[in-house]
Amino acid sequence: MDITYKNKKIEKICTDVKTAEKSYGIEMADKIHLRIDQIAASDTIEMMIQFHIGRCHPLAQNRKGQYAMDLVHPYRLVFEKKGNEIQIANILEIVDYH
């Protein structure tokens, strides 16, 4: 699956290990990059949900249309799906929305 990013800041965190470590620490940086690799290796978001990859799950309420994957508790990697034929995961944010 292809990956896009909401802005340059989130792209830098998700693609550069040093930036992620500086922003979130080593454990969280490792988890962020693991999730990005899992998204890139998957064919569809539905497949990630079906096989519980990263505990990927759809969100509801004011986040309808978005999906989340677990990071270091309580943080989540939040993204949305773009396109139907060729799916693109648009990474929105790393957040504790609880």
JSON list of C-alpha atoms in Angstrom, two decimals:
[
{"chain": "A", "resi": 1, "resn": "MET", "atom": "CA", "xyz": [0.00, 0.00, 0.00]},
{"chain": "A", "resi": 2, "resn": "ASP", "atom": "CA", "xyz": [1.21, 3.52, -0.71]},
{"chain": "A", "resi": 3, "resn": "ILE", "atom": "CA", "xyz": [1.61, 6.01, 2.13]},
{"chain": "A", "resi": 4, "resn": "THR", "atom": "CA", "xyz": [1.09, 9.78, 2.13]},
{"chain": "A", "resi": 5, "resn": "TYR", "atom": "CA", "xyz": [1.32, 12.21, 5.04]},
{"chain": "A", "resi": 6, "resn": "LYS", "atom": "CA", "xyz": [-0.87, 15.04, 6.29]},
{"chain": "A", "resi": 7, "resn": "ASN", "atom": "CA", "xyz": [2.11, 17.38, 6.62]},
{"chain": "A", "resi": 8, "resn": "LYS", "atom": "CA", "xyz": [5.92, 17.49, 6.50]},
{"chain": "A", "resi": 9, "resn": "LYS", "atom": "CA", "xyz": [6.28, 17.21, 10.28]},
{"chain": "A", "resi": 10, "resn": "ILE", "atom": "CA", "xyz": [4.46, 13.86, 10.53]},
{"chain": "A", "resi": 11, "resn": "GLU", "atom": "CA", "xyz": [6.27, 12.65, 7.40]},
{"chain": "A", "resi": 12, "resn": "LYS", "atom": "CA", "xyz": [9.66, 13.43, 8.96]},
{"chain": "A", "resi": 13, "resn": "ILE", "atom": "CA", "xyz": [8.72, 11.58, 12.17]},
{"chain": "A", "resi": 14, "resn": "CYS", "atom": "CA", "xyz": [7.48, 8.54, 10.24]},
{"chain": "A", "resi": 15, "resn": "THR", "atom": "CA", "xyz": [10.42, 8.36, 7.82]},
{"chain": "A", "resi": 16, "resn": "ASP", "atom": "CA", "xyz": [13.41, 9.52, 9.90]},
{"chain": "A", "resi": 17, "resn": "VAL", "atom": "CA", "xyz": [14.32, 7.43, 12.96]},
{"chain": "A", "resi": 18, "resn": "LYS", "atom": "CA", "xyz": [16.40, 10.18, 14.60]},
{"chain": "A", "resi": 19, "resn": "THR", "atom": "CA", "xyz": [13.54, 12.68, 14.39]},
{"chain": "A", "resi": 20, "resn": "ALA", "atom": "CA", "xyz": [11.09, 10.14, 15.84]},
{"chain": "A", "resi": 21, "resn": "GLU", "atom": "CA", "xyz": [13.48, 9.28, 18.69]},
{"chain": "A", "resi": 22, "resn": "LYS", "atom": "CA", "xyz": [13.98, 12.96, 19.47]},
{"chain": "A", "resi": 23, "resn": "SER", "atom": "CA", "xyz": [10.22, 13.59, 19.51]},
{"chain": "A", "resi": 24, "resn": "TYR", "atom": "CA", "xyz": [8.95, 10.41, 21.22]},
{"chain": "A", "resi": 25, "resn": "GLY", "atom": "CA", "xyz": [11.87, 8.33, 22.56]},
{"chain": "A", "resi": 26, "resn": "ILE", "atom": "CA", "xyz": [13.46, 5.11, 21.32]},
{"chain": "A", "resi": 27, "resn": "GLU", "atom": "CA", "xyz": [10.65, 2.65, 22.14]},
{"chain": "A", "resi": 28, "resn": "MET", "atom": "CA", "xyz": [7.98, 4.79, 20.51]},
{"chain": "A", "resi": 29, "resn": "ALA", "atom": "CA", "xyz": [10.18, 5.50, 17.45]},
{"chain": "A", "resi": 30, "resn": "ASP", "atom": "CA", "xyz": [10.68, 1.76, 16.93]},
{"chain": "A", "resi": 31, "resn": "LYS", "atom": "CA", "xyz": [6.93, 1.16, 17.14]},
{"chain": "A", "resi": 32, "resn": "ILE", "atom": "CA", "xyz": [6.11, 4.03, 14.73]},
{"chain": "A", "resi": 33, "resn": "HIS", "atom": "CA", "xyz": [8.50, 2.68, 12.11]},
{"chain": "A", "resi": 34, "resn": "LEU", "atom": "CA", "xyz": [7.23, -0.88, 12.61]},
{"chain": "A", "resi": 35, "resn": "ARG", "atom": "CA", "xyz": [3.66, 0.30, 11.92]},
{"chain": "A", "resi": 36, "resn": "ILE", "atom": "CA", "xyz": [4.73, 2.28, 8.84]},
{"chain": "A", "resi": 37, "resn": "ASP", "atom": "CA", "xyz": [6.48, -0.84, 7.50]},
{"chain": "A", "resi": 38, "resn": "GLN", "atom": "CA", "xyz": [3.36, -2.94, 8.20]},
{"chain": "A", "resi": 39, "resn": "ILE", "atom": "CA", "xyz": [1.15, -0.48, 6.33]},
{"chain": "A", "resi": 40, "resn": "ALA", "atom": "CA", "xyz": [3.55, -0.41, 3.38]},
{"chain": "A", "resi": 41, "resn": "ALA", "atom": "CA", "xyz": [3.65, -4.23, 3.24]},
{"chain": "A", "resi": 42, "resn": "SER", "atom": "CA", "xyz": [-0.15, -4.63, 3.36]},
{"chain": "A", "resi": 43, "resn": "ASP", "atom": "CA", "xyz": [-2.35, -4.75, 0.28]},
{"chain": "A", "resi": 44, "resn": "THR", "atom": "CA", "xyz": [-5.44, -3.20, 1.88]},
{"chain": "A", "resi": 45, "resn": "ILE", "atom": "CA", "xyz": [-6.61, -1.68, 5.13]},
{"chain": "A", "resi": 46, "resn": "GLU", "atom": "CA", "xyz": [-9.32, -4.32, 5.29]},
{"chain": "A", "resi": 47, "resn": "MET", "atom": "CA", "xyz": [-6.60, -7.01, 5.28]},
{"chain": "A", "resi": 48, "resn": "MET", "atom": "CA", "xyz": [-4.86, -5.28, 8.21]},
{"chain": "A", "resi": 49, "resn": "ILE", "atom": "CA", "xyz": [-8.13, -5.24, 10.16]},
{"chain": "A", "resi": 50, "resn": "GLN", "atom": "CA", "xyz": [-8.95, -8.87, 9.29]},
{"chain": "A", "resi": 51, "resn": "PHE", "atom": "CA", "xyz": [-5.55, -10.16, 10.46]},
{"chain": "A", "resi": 52, "resn": "HIS", "atom": "CA", "xyz": [-5.29, -7.73, 13.42]},
{"chain": "A", "resi": 53, "resn": "ILE", "atom": "CA", "xyz": [-2.03, -6.24, 12.15]},
{"chain": "A", "resi": 54, "resn": "GLY", "atom": "CA", "xyz": [-0.99, -3.68, 14.75]},
{"chain": "A", "resi": 55, "resn": "ARG", "atom": "CA", "xyz": [-4.51, -3.98, 16.18]},
{"chain": "A", "resi": 56, "resn": "CYS", "atom": "CA", "xyz": [-5.71, -1.89, 13.24]},
{"chain": "A", "resi": 57, "resn": "HIS", "atom": "CA", "xyz": [-9.31, -0.81, 13.76]},
{"chain": "A", "resi": 58, "resn": "PRO", "atom": "CA", "xyz": [-11.80, 1.70, 12.34]},
{"chain": "A", "resi": 59, "resn": "LEU", "atom": "CA", "xyz": [-12.72, 4.70, 14.47]},
{"chain": "A", "resi": 60, "resn": "ALA", "atom": "CA", "xyz": [-16.19, 6.11, 15.09]},
{"chain": "A", "resi": 61, "resn": "GLN", "atom": "CA", "xyz": [-17.99, 9.32, 16.07]},
{"chain": "A", "resi": 62, "resn": "ASN", "atom": "CA", "xyz": [-16.07, 12.45, 15.01]},
{"chain": "A", "resi": 63, "resn": "ARG", "atom": "CA", "xyz": [-13.25, 10.24, 13.65]},
{"chain": "A", "resi": 64, "resn": "LYS", "atom": "CA", "xyz": [-15.46, 8.21, 11.29]},
{"chain": "A", "resi": 65, "resn": "GLY", "atom": "CA", "xyz": [-13.53, 7.24, 8.16]},
{"chain": "A", "resi": 66, "resn": "GLN", "atom": "CA", "xyz": [-10.26, 7.09, 10.08]},
{"chain": "A", "resi": 67, "resn": "TYR", "atom": "CA", "xyz": [-8.32, 4.06, 11.30]},
{"chain": "A", "resi": 68, "resn": "ALA", "atom": "CA", "xyz": [-5.89, 3.58, 14.18]},
{"chain": "A", "resi": 69, "resn": "MET", "atom": "CA", "xyz": [-3.02, 1.26, 15.01]},
{"chain": "A", "resi": 70, "resn": "ASP", "atom": "CA", "xyz": [-1.54, 0.75, 18.47]},
{"chain": "A", "resi": 71, "resn": "LEU", "atom": "CA", "xyz": [1.76, 2.35, 19.37]},
{"chain": "A", "resi": 72, "resn": "VAL", "atom": "CA", "xyz": [3.13, 2.58, 22.93]},
{"chain": "A", "resi": 73, "resn": "HIS", "atom": "CA", "xyz": [0.05, 2.84, 25.16]},
{"chain": "A", "resi": 74, "resn": "PRO", "atom": "CA", "xyz": [-1.94, 5.13, 25.06]},
{"chain": "A", "resi": 75, "resn": "TYR", "atom": "CA", "xyz": [-0.74, 6.49, 21.71]},
{"chain": "A", "resi": 76, "resn": "ARG", "atom": "CA", "xyz": [-2.17, 5.54, 18.31]},
{"chain": "A", "resi": 77, "resn": "LEU", "atom": "CA", "xyz": [-1.11, 6.07, 14.72]},
{"chain": "A", "resi": 78, "resn": "VAL", "atom": "CA", "xyz": [-4.18, 7.55, 13.02]},
{"chain": "A", "resi": 79, "resn": "PHE", "atom": "CA", "xyz": [-4.68, 7.43, 9.24]},
{"chain": "A", "resi": 80, "resn": "GLU", "atom": "CA", "xyz": [-7.38, 7.52, 6.59]},
{"chain": "A", "resi": 81, "resn": "LYS", "atom": "CA", "xyz": [-7.91, 5.56, 3.39]},
{"chain": "A", "resi": 82, "resn": "LYS", "atom": "CA", "xyz": [-7.67, 7.28, 0.02]},
{"chain": "A", "resi": 83, "resn": "GLY", "atom": "CA", "xyz": [-8.85, 5.58, -3.14]},
{"chain": "A", "resi": 84, "resn": "ASN", "atom": "CA", "xyz": [-10.69, 2.31, -3.66]},
{"chain": "A", "resi": 85, "resn": "GLU", "atom": "CA", "xyz": [-8.83, 0.54, -6.47]},
{"chain": "A", "resi": 86, "resn": "ILE", "atom": "CA", "xyz": [-5.32, 1.36, -5.30]},
{"chain": "A", "resi": 87, "resn": "GLN", "atom": "CA", "xyz": [-5.39, 2.09, -1.62]},
{"chain": "A", "resi": 88, "resn": "ILE", "atom": "CA", "xyz": [-3.30, 4.84, -0.09]},
{"chain": "A", "resi": 89, "resn": "ALA", "atom": "CA", "xyz": [-2.92, 5.29, 3.66]},
{"chain": "A", "resi": 90, "resn": "ASN", "atom": "CA", "xyz": [-2.77, 9.00, 4.51]},
{"chain": "A", "resi": 91, "resn": "ILE", "atom": "CA", "xyz": [-1.05, 9.27, 7.92]},
{"chain": "A", "resi": 92, "resn": "LEU", "atom": "CA", "xyz": [-2.77, 12.01, 9.93]},
{"chain": "A", "resi": 93, "resn": "GLU", "atom": "CA", "xyz": [-1.28, 12.07, 13.41]},
{"chain": "A", "resi": 94, "resn": "ILE", "atom": "CA", "xyz": [0.22, 10.30, 16.40]},
{"chain": "A", "resi": 95, "resn": "VAL", "atom": "CA", "xyz": [-2.13, 10.99, 19.26]},
{"chain": "A", "resi": 96, "resn": "ASP", "atom": "CA", "xyz": [-3.65, 9.85, 22.55]},
{"chain": "A", "resi": 97, "resn": "TYR", "atom": "CA", "xyz": [-7.33, 10.39, 21.72]},
{"chain": "A", "resi": 98, "resn": "HIS", "atom": "CA", "xyz": [-8.70, 8.64, 24.80]}
]
